[in-house]
PDB file of C-alpha atoms in Angstrom:
ATOM      1  CA  MET A   1      -5.395  14.275 -11.131  1.00  0.00           C
ATOM      2  CA  ASP A   2      -8.876  13.202 -12.228  1.00  0.00           C
ATOM      3  CA  GLY A   3     -12.011  14.733 -10.850  1.00  0.00           C
ATOM      4  CA  ASP A   4     -12.787  11.847  -8.488  1.00  0.00           C
ATOM      5  CA  ALA A   5      -9.501  12.003  -6.614  1.00  0.00           C
ATOM      6  CA  GLN A   6      -9.068  13.963  -3.410  1.00  0.00           C
ATOM      7  CA  PRO A   7      -7.376  17.371  -3.553  1.00  0.00           C
ATOM      8  CA  ARG A   8      -3.662  17.443  -3.004  1.00  0.00           C
ATOM      9  CA  ILE A   9      -2.699  18.002   0.609  1.00  0.00           C
ATOM     10  CA  GLY A  10       0.303  20.014   1.665  1.00  0.00           C
ATOM     11  CA  GLU A  11       1.312  21.450  -1.705  1.00  0.00           C
ATOM     12  CA  ASP A  12       3.851  24.241  -1.590  1.00  0.00           C
ATOM     13  CA  ARG A  13       3.345  27.395  -3.640  1.00  0.00           C
ATOM     14  CA  ASN A  14       5.152  25.790  -6.588  1.00  0.00           C
ATOM     15  CA  GLY A  15       2.889  22.744  -6.581  1.00  0.00           C
ATOM     16  CA  GLY A  16       5.474  20.456  -4.974  1.00  0.00           C
ATOM     17  CA  LEU A  17       4.477  18.128  -2.162  1.00  0.00           C
ATOM     18  CA  ARG A  18       5.444  19.040   1.386  1.00  0.00           C
ATOM     19  CA  PHE A  19       5.523  16.599   4.266  1.00  0.00           C
ATOM     20  CA  ASN A  20       3.864  17.904   7.415  1.00  0.00           C
ATOM     21  CA  SER A  21       6.233  17.343  10.302  1.00  0.00           C
ATOM     22  CA  HIS A  22       3.671  16.762  13.028  1.00  0.00           C
ATOM     23  CA  SER A  23       0.110  16.512  11.707  1.00  0.00           C
ATOM     24  CA  ARG A  24      -2.016  14.201  13.805  1.00  0.00           C
ATOM     25  CA  ASP A  25       0.949  13.157  15.904  1.00  0.00           C
ATOM     26  CA  PRO A  26      -0.533  12.372  19.353  1.00  0.00           C
ATOM     27  CA  GLY A  27       2.508  13.651  21.182  1.00  0.00           C
ATOM     28  CA  ARG A  28       2.062  17.090  19.622  1.00  0.00           C
ATOM     29  CA  CYS A  29      -1.634  17.524  18.975  1.00  0.00           C
ATOM     30  CA  GLY A  30      -2.917  16.359  22.366  1.00  0.00           C
ATOM     31  CA  LEU A  31      -4.848  13.350  21.098  1.00  0.00           C
ATOM     32  CA  LEU A  32      -3.503  10.851  23.597  1.00  0.00           C
ATOM     33  CA  ASP A  33      -6.636  11.183  25.736  1.00  0.00           C
ATOM     34  CA  CYS A  34      -8.701  10.104  22.713  1.00  0.00           C
ATOM     35  CA  ALA A  35      -6.677   6.945  22.004  1.00  0.00           C
ATOM     36  CA  PRO A  36      -8.867   4.463  23.965  1.00  0.00           C
ATOM     37  CA  VAL A  37     -12.010   5.719  22.200  1.00  0.00           C
ATOM     38  CA  LEU A  38     -10.300   5.639  18.803  1.00  0.00           C
ATOM     39  CA  LEU A  39      -9.095   2.070  19.334  1.00  0.00           C
ATOM     40  CA  MET A  40     -12.671   0.964  19.919  1.00  0.00           C
ATOM     41  CA  THR A  41     -13.612   2.238  16.453  1.00  0.00           C
ATOM     42  CA  LEU A  42     -10.530   1.012  14.573  1.00  0.00           C
ATOM     43  CA  GLN A  43     -11.470  -2.391  13.253  1.00  0.00           C
ATOM     44  CA  HIS A  44      -9.601  -4.036  10.399  1.00  0.00           C
ATOM     45  CA  SER A  45     -10.567  -5.919   7.271  1.00  0.00           C
ATOM     46  CA  PHE A  46      -8.959  -7.164   4.067  1.00  0.00           C
ATOM     47  CA  VAL A  47     -10.227  -6.255   0.618  1.00  0.00           C
ATOM     48  CA  VAL A  48      -9.104  -8.159  -2.469  1.00  0.00           C
ATOM     49  CA  PRO A  49      -9.467  -6.439  -5.865  1.00  0.00           C
ATOM     50  CA  ALA A  50      -9.940  -9.483  -8.109  1.00  0.00           C
ATOM     51  CA  TYR A  51      -9.288  -8.875 -11.798  1.00  0.00           C
ATOM     52  CA  GLY A  52      -9.800 -11.615 -14.359  1.00  0.00           C
ATOM     53  CA  GLU A  53      -9.272 -15.192 -13.250  1.00  0.00           C
ATOM     54  CA  SER A  54      -5.988 -15.261 -11.365  1.00  0.00           C
ATOM     55  CA  PRO A  55      -4.485 -18.716 -10.751  1.00  0.00           C
ATOM     56  CA  TYR A  56      -3.243 -17.389  -7.403  1.00  0.00           C
ATOM     57  CA  LEU A  57      -6.511 -16.063  -5.948  1.00  0.00           C
ATOM     58  CA  ARG A  58      -7.362 -19.263  -4.088  1.00  0.00           C
ATOM     59  CA  GLU A  59      -3.967 -19.252  -2.375  1.00  0.00           C
ATOM     60  CA  CYS A  60      -4.426 -15.608  -1.408  1.00  0.00           C
ATOM     61  CA  LEU A  61      -7.878 -16.194   0.103  1.00  0.00           C
ATOM     62  CA  ARG A  62      -6.666 -19.271   1.951  1.00  0.00           C
ATOM     63  CA  SER A  63      -3.899 -17.234   3.582  1.00  0.00           C
ATOM     64  CA  LEU A  64      -6.375 -14.537   4.659  1.00  0.00           C
ATOM     65  CA  ARG A  65      -8.777 -17.108   6.061  1.00  0.00           C
ATOM     66  CA  SER A  66      -5.869 -18.728   7.950  1.00  0.00           C
ATOM     67  CA  GLN A  67      -5.072 -15.667  10.064  1.00  0.00           C
ATOM     68  CA  LYS A  68      -4.632 -16.442  13.766  1.00  0.00           C
ATOM     69  CA  VAL A  69      -7.316 -13.852  14.448  1.00  0.00           C
ATOM     70  CA  HIS A  70      -9.934 -13.804  11.708  1.00  0.00           C
ATOM     71  CA  HIS A  71     -10.678 -10.414  10.165  1.00  0.00           C
ATOM     72  CA  PRO A  72     -13.392  -9.936   7.521  1.00  0.00           C
ATOM     73  CA  VAL A  73     -12.433 -10.397   3.864  1.00  0.00           C
ATOM     74  CA  THR A  74     -14.225  -8.740   0.946  1.00  0.00           C
ATOM     75  CA  VAL A  75     -13.515  -9.623  -2.685  1.00  0.00           C
ATOM     76  CA  SER A  76     -14.302  -6.819  -5.126  1.00  0.00           C
ATOM     77  CA  SER A  77     -14.327  -7.481  -8.867  1.00  0.00           C
ATOM     78  CA  SER A  78     -15.256  -5.581 -12.008  1.00  0.00           C
ATOM     79  CA  THR A  79     -14.619  -8.743 -14.062  1.00  0.00           C
ATOM     80  CA  PRO A  80     -16.279 -11.606 -12.142  1.00  0.00           C
ATOM     81  CA  PHE A  81     -15.713 -15.058 -13.590  1.00  0.00           C
ATOM     82  CA  GLU A  82     -17.744 -18.226 -13.328  1.00  0.00           C
ATOM     83  CA  GLY A  83     -16.917 -19.851 -10.027  1.00  0.00           C
ATOM     84  CA  LEU A  84     -15.822 -16.674  -8.217  1.00  0.00           C
ATOM     85  CA  ARG A  85     -18.844 -16.641  -5.930  1.00  0.00           C
ATOM     86  CA  ALA A  86     -18.325 -20.299  -5.027  1.00  0.00           C
ATOM     87  CA  LEU A  87     -14.673 -19.571  -4.265  1.00  0.00           C
ATOM     88  CA  CYS A  88     -15.673 -16.691  -2.001  1.00  0.00           C
ATOM     89  CA  ASP A  89     -18.240 -18.873  -0.254  1.00  0.00           C
ATOM     90  CA  GLU A  90     -15.601 -21.546   0.312  1.00  0.00           C
ATOM     91  CA  PHE A  91     -13.406 -19.106   2.225  1.00  0.00           C
ATOM     92  CA  GLU A  92     -16.292 -17.170   3.820  1.00  0.00           C
ATOM     93  CA  CYS A  93     -15.546 -13.952   1.935  1.00  0.00           C
ATOM     94  CA  ARG A  94     -18.063 -11.325   0.914  1.00  0.00           C
ATOM     95  CA  LEU A  95     -18.234 -10.711  -2.855  1.00  0.00           C
ATOM     96  CA  VAL A  96     -18.951  -7.257  -4.271  1.00  0.00           C
ATOM     97  CA  VAL A  97     -19.212  -6.685  -8.029  1.00  0.00           C
ATOM     98  CA  ASN A  98     -18.416  -3.144  -9.154  1.00  0.00           C
ATOM     99  CA  THR A  99     -19.193  -1.612 -12.537  1.00  0.00           C
ATOM    100  CA  ASP A 100     -16.359   0.926 -12.776  1.00  0.00           C
ATOM    101  CA  ARG A 101     -13.806  -0.568 -15.158  1.00  0.00           C
ATOM    102  CA  GLY A 102     -11.474   2.392 -14.947  1.00  0.00           C
ATOM    103  CA  GLY A 103      -8.184   0.589 -14.366  1.00  0.00           C
ATOM    104  CA  ILE A 104      -6.249  -0.466 -11.279  1.00  0.00           C
ATOM    105  CA  GLY A 105      -6.843   2.738  -9.334  1.00  0.00           C
ATOM    106  CA  ALA A 106     -10.593   2.436  -9.880  1.00  0.00           C
ATOM    107  CA  ASP A 107     -10.513  -1.224  -8.809  1.00  0.00           C
ATOM    108  CA  TRP A 108      -8.622  -0.360  -5.627  1.00  0.00           C
ATOM    109  CA  ASN A 109     -10.990   2.497  -4.813  1.00  0.00           C
ATOM    110  CA  ALA A 110     -14.027   0.267  -5.324  1.00  0.00           C
ATOM    111  CA  ALA A 111     -12.513  -2.411  -3.094  1.00  0.00           C
ATOM    112  CA  MET A 112     -11.656   0.132  -0.413  1.00  0.00           C
ATOM    113  CA  LEU A 113     -15.175   1.596  -0.494  1.00  0.00           C
ATOM    114  CA  ALA A 114     -16.608  -1.902  -0.081  1.00  0.00           C
ATOM    115  CA  ALA A 115     -14.936  -2.180   3.321  1.00  0.00           C
ATOM    116  CA  ASP A 116     -16.866  -1.140   6.410  1.00  0.00           C
ATOM    117  CA  THR A 117     -13.876  -0.821   8.740  1.00  0.00           C
ATOM    118  CA  GLY A 118     -11.563   2.053   9.615  1.00  0.00           C
ATOM    119  CA  LEU A 119      -8.440   0.037   8.803  1.00  0.00           C
ATOM    120  CA  VAL A 120      -8.165  -1.557   5.363  1.00  0.00           C
ATOM    121  CA  THR A 121      -5.482  -3.758   3.814  1.00  0.00           C
ATOM    122  CA  ILE A 122      -5.719  -4.030   0.020  1.00  0.00           C
ATOM    123  CA  ALA A 123      -4.594  -7.615  -0.507  1.00  0.00           C
ATOM    124  CA  HIS A 124      -3.420  -8.320  -4.041  1.00  0.00           C
ATOM    125  CA  GLN A 125      -4.812 -11.500  -5.532  1.00  0.00           C
ATOM    126  CA  ASP A 126      -1.356 -12.817  -6.450  1.00  0.00           C
ATOM    127  CA  ASP A 127       0.080 -12.496  -2.933  1.00  0.00           C
ATOM    128  CA  THR A 128      -0.156 -14.346   0.384  1.00  0.00           C
ATOM    129  CA  TYR A 129      -0.150 -13.346   4.043  1.00  0.00           C
ATOM    130  CA  LEU A 130       1.450 -15.073   7.004  1.00  0.00           C
ATOM    131  CA  PRO A 131      -0.960 -16.186   9.780  1.00  0.00           C
ATOM    132  CA  GLN A 132       0.282 -13.571  12.260  1.00  0.00           C
ATOM    133  CA  PHE A 133      -0.257 -10.575   9.945  1.00  0.00           C
ATOM    134  CA  SER A 134      -3.491  -9.448  11.600  1.00  0.00           C
ATOM    135  CA  THR A 135      -2.279  -9.815  15.173  1.00  0.00           C
ATOM    136  CA  LYS A 136       1.014  -7.990  14.545  1.00  0.00           C
ATOM    137  CA  LEU A 137      -0.874  -5.235  12.743  1.00  0.00           C
ATOM    138  CA  MET A 138      -3.351  -4.668  15.558  1.00  0.00           C
ATOM    139  CA  ASP A 139      -0.539  -4.679  18.123  1.00  0.00           C
ATOM    140  CA  ALA A 140       1.040  -1.805  16.169  1.00  0.00           C
ATOM    141  CA  VAL A 141      -2.304  -0.018  15.875  1.00  0.00           C
ATOM    142  CA  GLU A 142      -2.738  -0.197  19.639  1.00  0.00           C
ATOM    143  CA  ARG A 143       0.631   1.507  20.095  1.00  0.00           C
ATOM    144  CA  HIS A 144       0.104   4.087  17.327  1.00  0.00           C
ATOM    145  CA  PRO A 145      -3.636   4.501  16.668  1.00  0.00           C
ATOM    146  CA  HIS A 146      -3.240   7.843  14.884  1.00  0.00           C
ATOM    147  CA  SER A 147      -0.896   6.693  12.100  1.00  0.00           C
ATOM    148  CA  ALA A 148      -2.030   7.461   8.576  1.00  0.00           C
ATOM    149  CA  LEU A 149      -0.680   4.130   7.354  1.00  0.00           C
ATOM    150  CA  TYR A 150       0.994   0.989   8.643  1.00  0.00           C
ATOM    151  CA  PHE A 151       3.222  -1.337   6.670  1.00  0.00           C
ATOM    152  CA  CYS A 152       5.237  -4.485   7.250  1.00  0.00           C
ATOM    153  CA  ASP A 153       8.221  -6.003   5.505  1.00  0.00           C
ATOM    154  CA  ALA A 154       7.570  -8.378   2.623  1.00  0.00           C
ATOM    155  CA  GLU A 155       9.321 -11.350   1.117  1.00  0.00           C
ATOM    156  CA  GLU A 156       9.298 -11.798  -2.640  1.00  0.00           C
ATOM    157  CA  MET A 157       8.419 -15.030  -4.403  1.00  0.00           C
ATOM    158  CA  ARG A 158       8.360 -16.284  -7.960  1.00  0.00           C
ATOM    159  CA  SER A 159       5.318 -17.443  -9.880  1.00  0.00           C
ATOM    160  CA  ASP A 160       5.841 -20.997  -8.565  1.00  0.00           C
ATOM    161  CA  GLY A 161       5.868 -19.776  -4.955  1.00  0.00           C
ATOM    162  CA  SER A 162       9.601 -20.197  -4.352  1.00  0.00           C
ATOM    163  CA  LEU A 163      11.231 -17.351  -2.422  1.00  0.00           C
ATOM    164  CA  ARG A 164      13.664 -14.892  -3.991  1.00  0.00           C
ATOM    165  CA  LEU A 165      16.125 -15.003  -1.106  1.00  0.00           C
ATOM    166  CA  HIS A 166      18.894 -12.788  -2.447  1.00  0.00           C
ATOM    167  CA  ASP A 167      16.956 -10.150  -4.361  1.00  0.00           C
ATOM    168  CA  ARG A 168      18.867  -6.877  -4.626  1.00  0.00           C
ATOM    169  CA  ASN A 169      15.797  -4.662  -4.916  1.00  0.00           C
ATOM    170  CA  ASN A 170      14.314  -6.043  -1.727  1.00  0.00           C
ATOM    171  CA  ARG A 171      17.564  -5.480   0.156  1.00  0.00           C
ATOM    172  CA  VAL A 172      17.711  -1.870  -1.042  1.00  0.00           C
ATOM    173  CA  LYS A 173      14.092  -1.282  -0.010  1.00  0.00           C
ATOM    174  CA  ARG A 174      14.790  -2.524   3.495  1.00  0.00           C
ATOM    175  CA  LEU A 175      17.856  -0.302   3.752  1.00  0.00           C
ATOM    176  CA  MET A 176      15.725   2.700   2.748  1.00  0.00           C
ATOM    177  CA  VAL A 177      13.200   1.837   5.449  1.00  0.00           C
ATOM    178  CA  ARG A 178      15.888   1.403   8.096  1.00  0.00           C
ATOM    179  CA  ALA A 179      17.462   4.729   7.178  1.00  0.00           C
ATOM    180  CA  ALA A 180      14.123   6.499   7.598  1.00  0.00           C
ATOM    181  CA  PHE A 181      13.059   4.844  10.839  1.00  0.00           C
ATOM    182  CA  PHE A 182      16.519   4.572  12.402  1.00  0.00           C
ATOM    183  CA  GLY A 183      15.500   1.890  14.880  1.00  0.00           C
ATOM    184  CA  ARG A 184      12.079   3.366  15.583  1.00  0.00           C
ATOM    185  CA  GLU A 185       8.680   1.874  14.826  1.00  0.00           C
ATOM    186  CA  HIS A 186       6.901   5.153  14.121  1.00  0.00           C
ATOM    187  CA  ILE A 187       7.904   8.359  12.349  1.00  0.00           C
ATOM    188  CA  HIS A 188       6.118  11.686  12.069  1.00  0.00           C
ATOM    189  CA  ARG A 189       8.816  14.238  11.282  1.00  0.00           C
ATOM    190  CA  ARG A 190       9.044  15.660   7.791  1.00  0.00           C
ATOM    191  CA  MET A 191      12.685  14.704   7.221  1.00  0.00           C
ATOM    192  CA  ALA A 192      12.128  11.061   8.145  1.00  0.00           C
ATOM    193  CA  LYS A 193       9.184  10.846   5.746  1.00  0.00           C
ATOM    194  CA  ARG A 194      11.290  12.460   3.025  1.00  0.00           C
ATOM    195  CA  VAL A 195      14.018   9.852   3.542  1.00  0.00           C
ATOM    196  CA  LEU A 196      11.406   7.084   3.402  1.00  0.00           C
ATOM    197  CA  LEU A 197       9.561   8.158   0.245  1.00  0.00           C
ATOM    198  CA  GLY A 198      11.641  10.809  -1.493  1.00  0.00           C
ATOM    199  CA  PHE A 199      14.182   8.525  -3.176  1.00  0.00           C
ATOM    200  CA  GLY A 200      11.906   5.767  -4.426  1.00  0.00           C
ATOM    201  CA  ASN A 201       9.104   3.573  -3.161  1.00  0.00           C
ATOM    202  CA  PRO A 202      10.369   1.022  -0.619  1.00  0.00           C
ATOM    203  CA  ILE A 203       6.859   0.080   0.533  1.00  0.00           C
ATOM    204  CA  VAL A 204       5.208  -2.942  -1.082  1.00  0.00           C
ATOM    205  CA  CYS A 205       1.594  -1.984  -1.743  1.00  0.00           C
ATOM    206  CA  PRO A 206      -0.156  -5.108  -0.359  1.00  0.00           C
ATOM    207  CA  ALA A 207       1.904  -4.784   2.849  1.00  0.00           C
ATOM    208  CA  VAL A 208       0.134  -1.494   3.660  1.00  0.00           C
ATOM    209  CA  THR A 209      -2.867  -0.926   5.890  1.00  0.00           C
ATOM    210  CA  ILE A 210      -4.592   2.435   5.406  1.00  0.00           C
ATOM    211  CA  ASN A 211      -6.221   4.293   8.281  1.00  0.00           C
ATOM    212  CA  LEU A 212      -9.447   5.498   6.675  1.00  0.00           C
ATOM    213  CA  HIS A 213     -10.644   6.795  10.021  1.00  0.00           C
ATOM    214  CA  ALA A 214      -7.895   9.416   9.775  1.00  0.00           C
ATOM    215  CA  ASN A 215      -8.369   9.929   6.011  1.00  0.00           C
ATOM    216  CA  PRO A 216     -12.041   9.290   5.187  1.00  0.00           C
ATOM    217  CA  GLY A 217     -11.887  10.948   1.768  1.00  0.00           C
ATOM    218  CA  PHE A 218      -8.757   9.175   0.570  1.00  0.00           C
ATOM    219  CA  ARG A 219      -8.775   7.794  -2.981  1.00  0.00           C
ATOM    220  CA  PHE A 220      -6.115   6.412  -5.311  1.00  0.00           C
ATOM    221  CA  ARG A 221      -5.507   8.231  -8.565  1.00  0.00           C
ATOM    222  CA  LYS A 222      -7.303   6.538 -11.430  1.00  0.00           C
ATOM    223  CA  ASP A 223      -5.165   7.901 -14.252  1.00  0.00           C
ATOM    224  CA  LEU A 224      -1.981   6.066 -13.214  1.00  0.00           C
ATOM    225  CA  ARG A 225      -1.097   2.461 -13.970  1.00  0.00           C
ATOM    226  CA  THR A 226       1.778   1.659 -11.633  1.00  0.00           C
ATOM    227  CA  ASN A 227       2.635   4.468  -9.208  1.00  0.00           C
ATOM    228  CA  MET A 228      -0.783   5.233  -7.726  1.00  0.00           C
ATOM    229  CA  ASP A 229       0.439   3.476  -4.572  1.00  0.00           C
ATOM    230  CA  TRP A 230       3.680   5.446  -4.175  1.00  0.00           C
ATOM    231  CA  LEU A 231       1.901   8.761  -4.736  1.00  0.00           C
ATOM    232  CA  ALA A 232      -0.782   7.670  -2.265  1.00  0.00           C
ATOM    233  CA  TRP A 233       1.810   6.956   0.444  1.00  0.00           C
ATOM    234  CA  VAL A 234       3.327  10.390  -0.139  1.00  0.00           C
ATOM    235  CA  GLU A 235      -0.048  12.088   0.214  1.00  0.00           C
ATOM    236  CA  LEU A 236      -1.133  10.017   3.218  1.00  0.00           C
ATOM    237  CA  ALA A 237       2.180  10.676   4.963  1.00  0.00           C
ATOM    238  CA  GLN A 238       1.410  14.394   4.810  1.00  0.00           C
ATOM    239  CA  THR A 239      -1.631  13.868   7.039  1.00  0.00           C
ATOM    240  CA  GLY A 240      -0.057  11.852   9.854  1.00  0.00           C
ATOM    241  CA  GLY A 241       2.605   9.471  11.046  1.00  0.00           C
ATOM    242  CA  VAL A 242       3.801   6.255   9.442  1.00  0.00           C
ATOM    243  CA  THR A 243       4.251   3.018  11.391  1.00  0.00           C
ATOM    244  CA  HIS A 244       6.580   0.219  10.302  1.00  0.00           C
ATOM    245  CA  ILE A 245       5.991  -3.323  11.533  1.00  0.00           C
ATOM    246  CA  GLY A 246       9.459  -4.833  11.423  1.00  0.00           C
ATOM    247  CA  HIS A 247       8.494  -8.360  10.405  1.00  0.00           C
ATOM    248  CA  ALA A 248       8.058  -9.979   6.991  1.00  0.00           C
ATOM    249  CA  LEU A 249       4.357 -10.787   7.303  1.00  0.00           C
ATOM    250  CA  MET A 250       3.402 -11.253   3.656  1.00  0.00           C
ATOM    251  CA  ARG A 251       4.814 -12.574   0.395  1.00  0.00           C
ATOM    252  CA  HIS A 252       4.661 -10.541  -2.778  1.00  0.00           C
ATOM    253  CA  ARG A 253       4.661 -12.462  -6.055  1.00  0.00           C
ATOM    254  CA  VAL A 254       6.901 -11.160  -8.851  1.00  0.00           C
ATOM    255  CA  HIS A 255       6.107 -12.555 -12.287  1.00  0.00           C
ATOM    256  CA  ASP A 256       6.379 -11.469 -15.896  1.00  0.00           C
ATOM    257  CA  ASP A 257       2.608 -11.261 -16.402  1.00  0.00           C
ATOM    258  CA  SER A 258       2.113  -8.577 -13.751  1.00  0.00           C
ATOM    259  CA  GLU A 259       0.985  -5.027 -14.548  1.00  0.00           C
ATOM    260  CA  THR A 260       4.331  -3.742 -13.252  1.00  0.00           C
ATOM    261  CA  ALA A 261       6.149  -5.850 -15.838  1.00  0.00           C
ATOM    262  CA  ARG A 262       3.886  -4.542 -18.611  1.00  0.00           C
ATOM    263  CA  CYS A 263       4.465  -0.938 -17.515  1.00  0.00           C
ATOM    264  CA  LEU A 264       8.213  -1.491 -17.667  1.00  0.00           C
ATOM    265  CA  ASP A 265       7.901  -2.804 -21.206  1.00  0.00           C
ATOM    266  CA  ASP A 266       5.851   0.106 -22.561  1.00  0.00           C
ATOM    267  CA  GLY A 267       7.594   2.939 -20.692  1.00  0.00           C
ATOM    268  CA  ALA A 268       4.711   3.835 -18.378  1.00  0.00           C
ATOM    269  CA  ARG A 269       6.768   3.059 -15.288  1.00  0.00           C
ATOM    270  CA  LEU A 270       9.528   5.509 -16.228  1.00  0.00           C
ATOM    271  CA  ALA A 271       6.996   8.252 -16.972  1.00  0.00           C
ATOM    272  CA  GLU A 272       5.186   7.759 -13.681  1.00  0.00           C
ATOM    273  CA  ASP A 273       8.427   7.595 -11.683  1.00  0.00           C
ATOM    274  CA  SER A 274       9.362  10.956 -13.196  1.00  0.00           C
ATOM    275  CA  LEU A 275       5.937  12.305 -12.237  1.00  0.00           C
ATOM    276  CA  VAL A 276       6.250  11.360  -8.560  1.00  0.00           C
ATOM    277  CA  PHE A 277       9.850  12.543  -8.223  1.00  0.00           C
ATOM    278  CA  GLY A 278       8.740  15.808  -9.835  1.00  0.00           C
ATOM    279  CA  LYS A 279       6.170  16.290  -7.073  1.00  0.00           C
ATOM    280  CA  MET A 280       8.871  16.203  -4.411  1.00  0.00           C
ATOM    281  CA  TRP A 281      12.048  17.626  -5.947  1.00  0.00           C
ATOM    282  CA  PRO A 282      13.223  20.431  -8.237  1.00  0.00           C
ATOM    283  CA  PRO A 283      13.320  19.391 -11.931  1.00  0.00           C
ATOM    284  CA  ILE A 284      17.068  18.690 -12.134  1.00  0.00           C
ATOM    285  CA  MET A 285      17.043  16.556  -8.982  1.00  0.00           C
ATOM    286  CA  ALA A 286      13.873  14.767 -10.099  1.00  0.00           C
ATOM    287  CA  ARG A 287      15.427  13.819 -13.457  1.00  0.00           C
ATOM    288  CA  LEU A 288      18.581  12.538 -11.769  1.00  0.00           C
ATOM    289  CA  LEU A 289      16.662  10.430  -9.262  1.00  0.00           C
ATOM    290  CA  SER A 290      14.400   9.053 -11.974  1.00  0.00           C
ATOM    291  CA  ARG A 291      17.411   8.006 -14.028  1.00  0.00           C
ATOM    292  CA  LEU A 292      19.061   6.327 -11.037  1.00  0.00           C
ATOM    293  CA  TYR A 293      15.829   4.648  -9.985  1.00  0.00           C
ATOM    294  CA  SER A 294      15.378   3.120 -13.429  1.00  0.00           C
ATOM    295  CA  ARG A 295      18.394   0.913 -12.723  1.00  0.00           C
ATOM    296  CA  SER A 296      16.204  -1.115 -10.385  1.00  0.00           C
ATOM    297  CA  TYR A 297      13.786  -2.137 -13.140  1.00  0.00           C
ATOM    298  CA  SER A 298      15.566  -5.384 -13.944  1.00  0.00           C
ATOM    299  CA  GLY A 299      14.611  -6.664 -10.501  1.00  0.00           C
ATOM    300  CA  TYR A 300      10.906  -6.740 -11.361  1.00  0.00           C
ATOM    301  CA  SER A 301      11.084  -9.810 -13.563  1.00  0.00           C
ATOM    302  CA  GLU A 302      11.634 -13.459 -12.783  1.00  0.00           C
TER     303      GLU A 302
END
């Protein structure tokens, strides 16, 4: 981990990651009396890390501006292009230019720090959000204000916007989520979190809302290229519960020019999968899971 990242939470004596079974769970830690006060402070905003000149950014911003209940949108870019400010003005978004060109993790951290709300959704510039995303999210927050993170289901689409209706990877991800939650909306026990995150990453990054009020020092790792999100969910889940919003409220674009596709081509994805599995399992188990997980790679291309 680089020097800017937060210390690991919940490491066992061998350096492996442990899930806390009840940290910050209101039913166990007596925080229910604080819920009304906490809800008053938990406001939500979107941040969009804009890199280069994406042909999909306009569509993304339009979907955020079209929410049934408008929440603030901030665009953060380390590579601003001519016309970006005008685009932000068109959709009433705040533009922040950052100078840290340290990769995706650095871009996400800069975008997150640009937000001035306790709840932050990192909206990827290639993706779109359904109009009810914000309202469904805040309904879930009202029920579970102490969750470390919230996430919804996601549909996948191709570069032309058409939906991938029978994608195997997406079906497997939803099965992993169902197995962990078992009909519930919220989990806080260690075993449920292990089922959710210990066998792969079923959570689509732009579908996640992070509770910075509960984790004010949280940062993504800057030395990773593709699995900084999965490792982040593991670390956040150690600090509190996880809430699943059981609706497909956003659409994630899969295309061959994505960073995920490039990491598959050069082997970075396999190396980082092995790293995360190694944080949670003994070496033999980690190698086996990494090998099995690599069979899903073909699903990340058009």
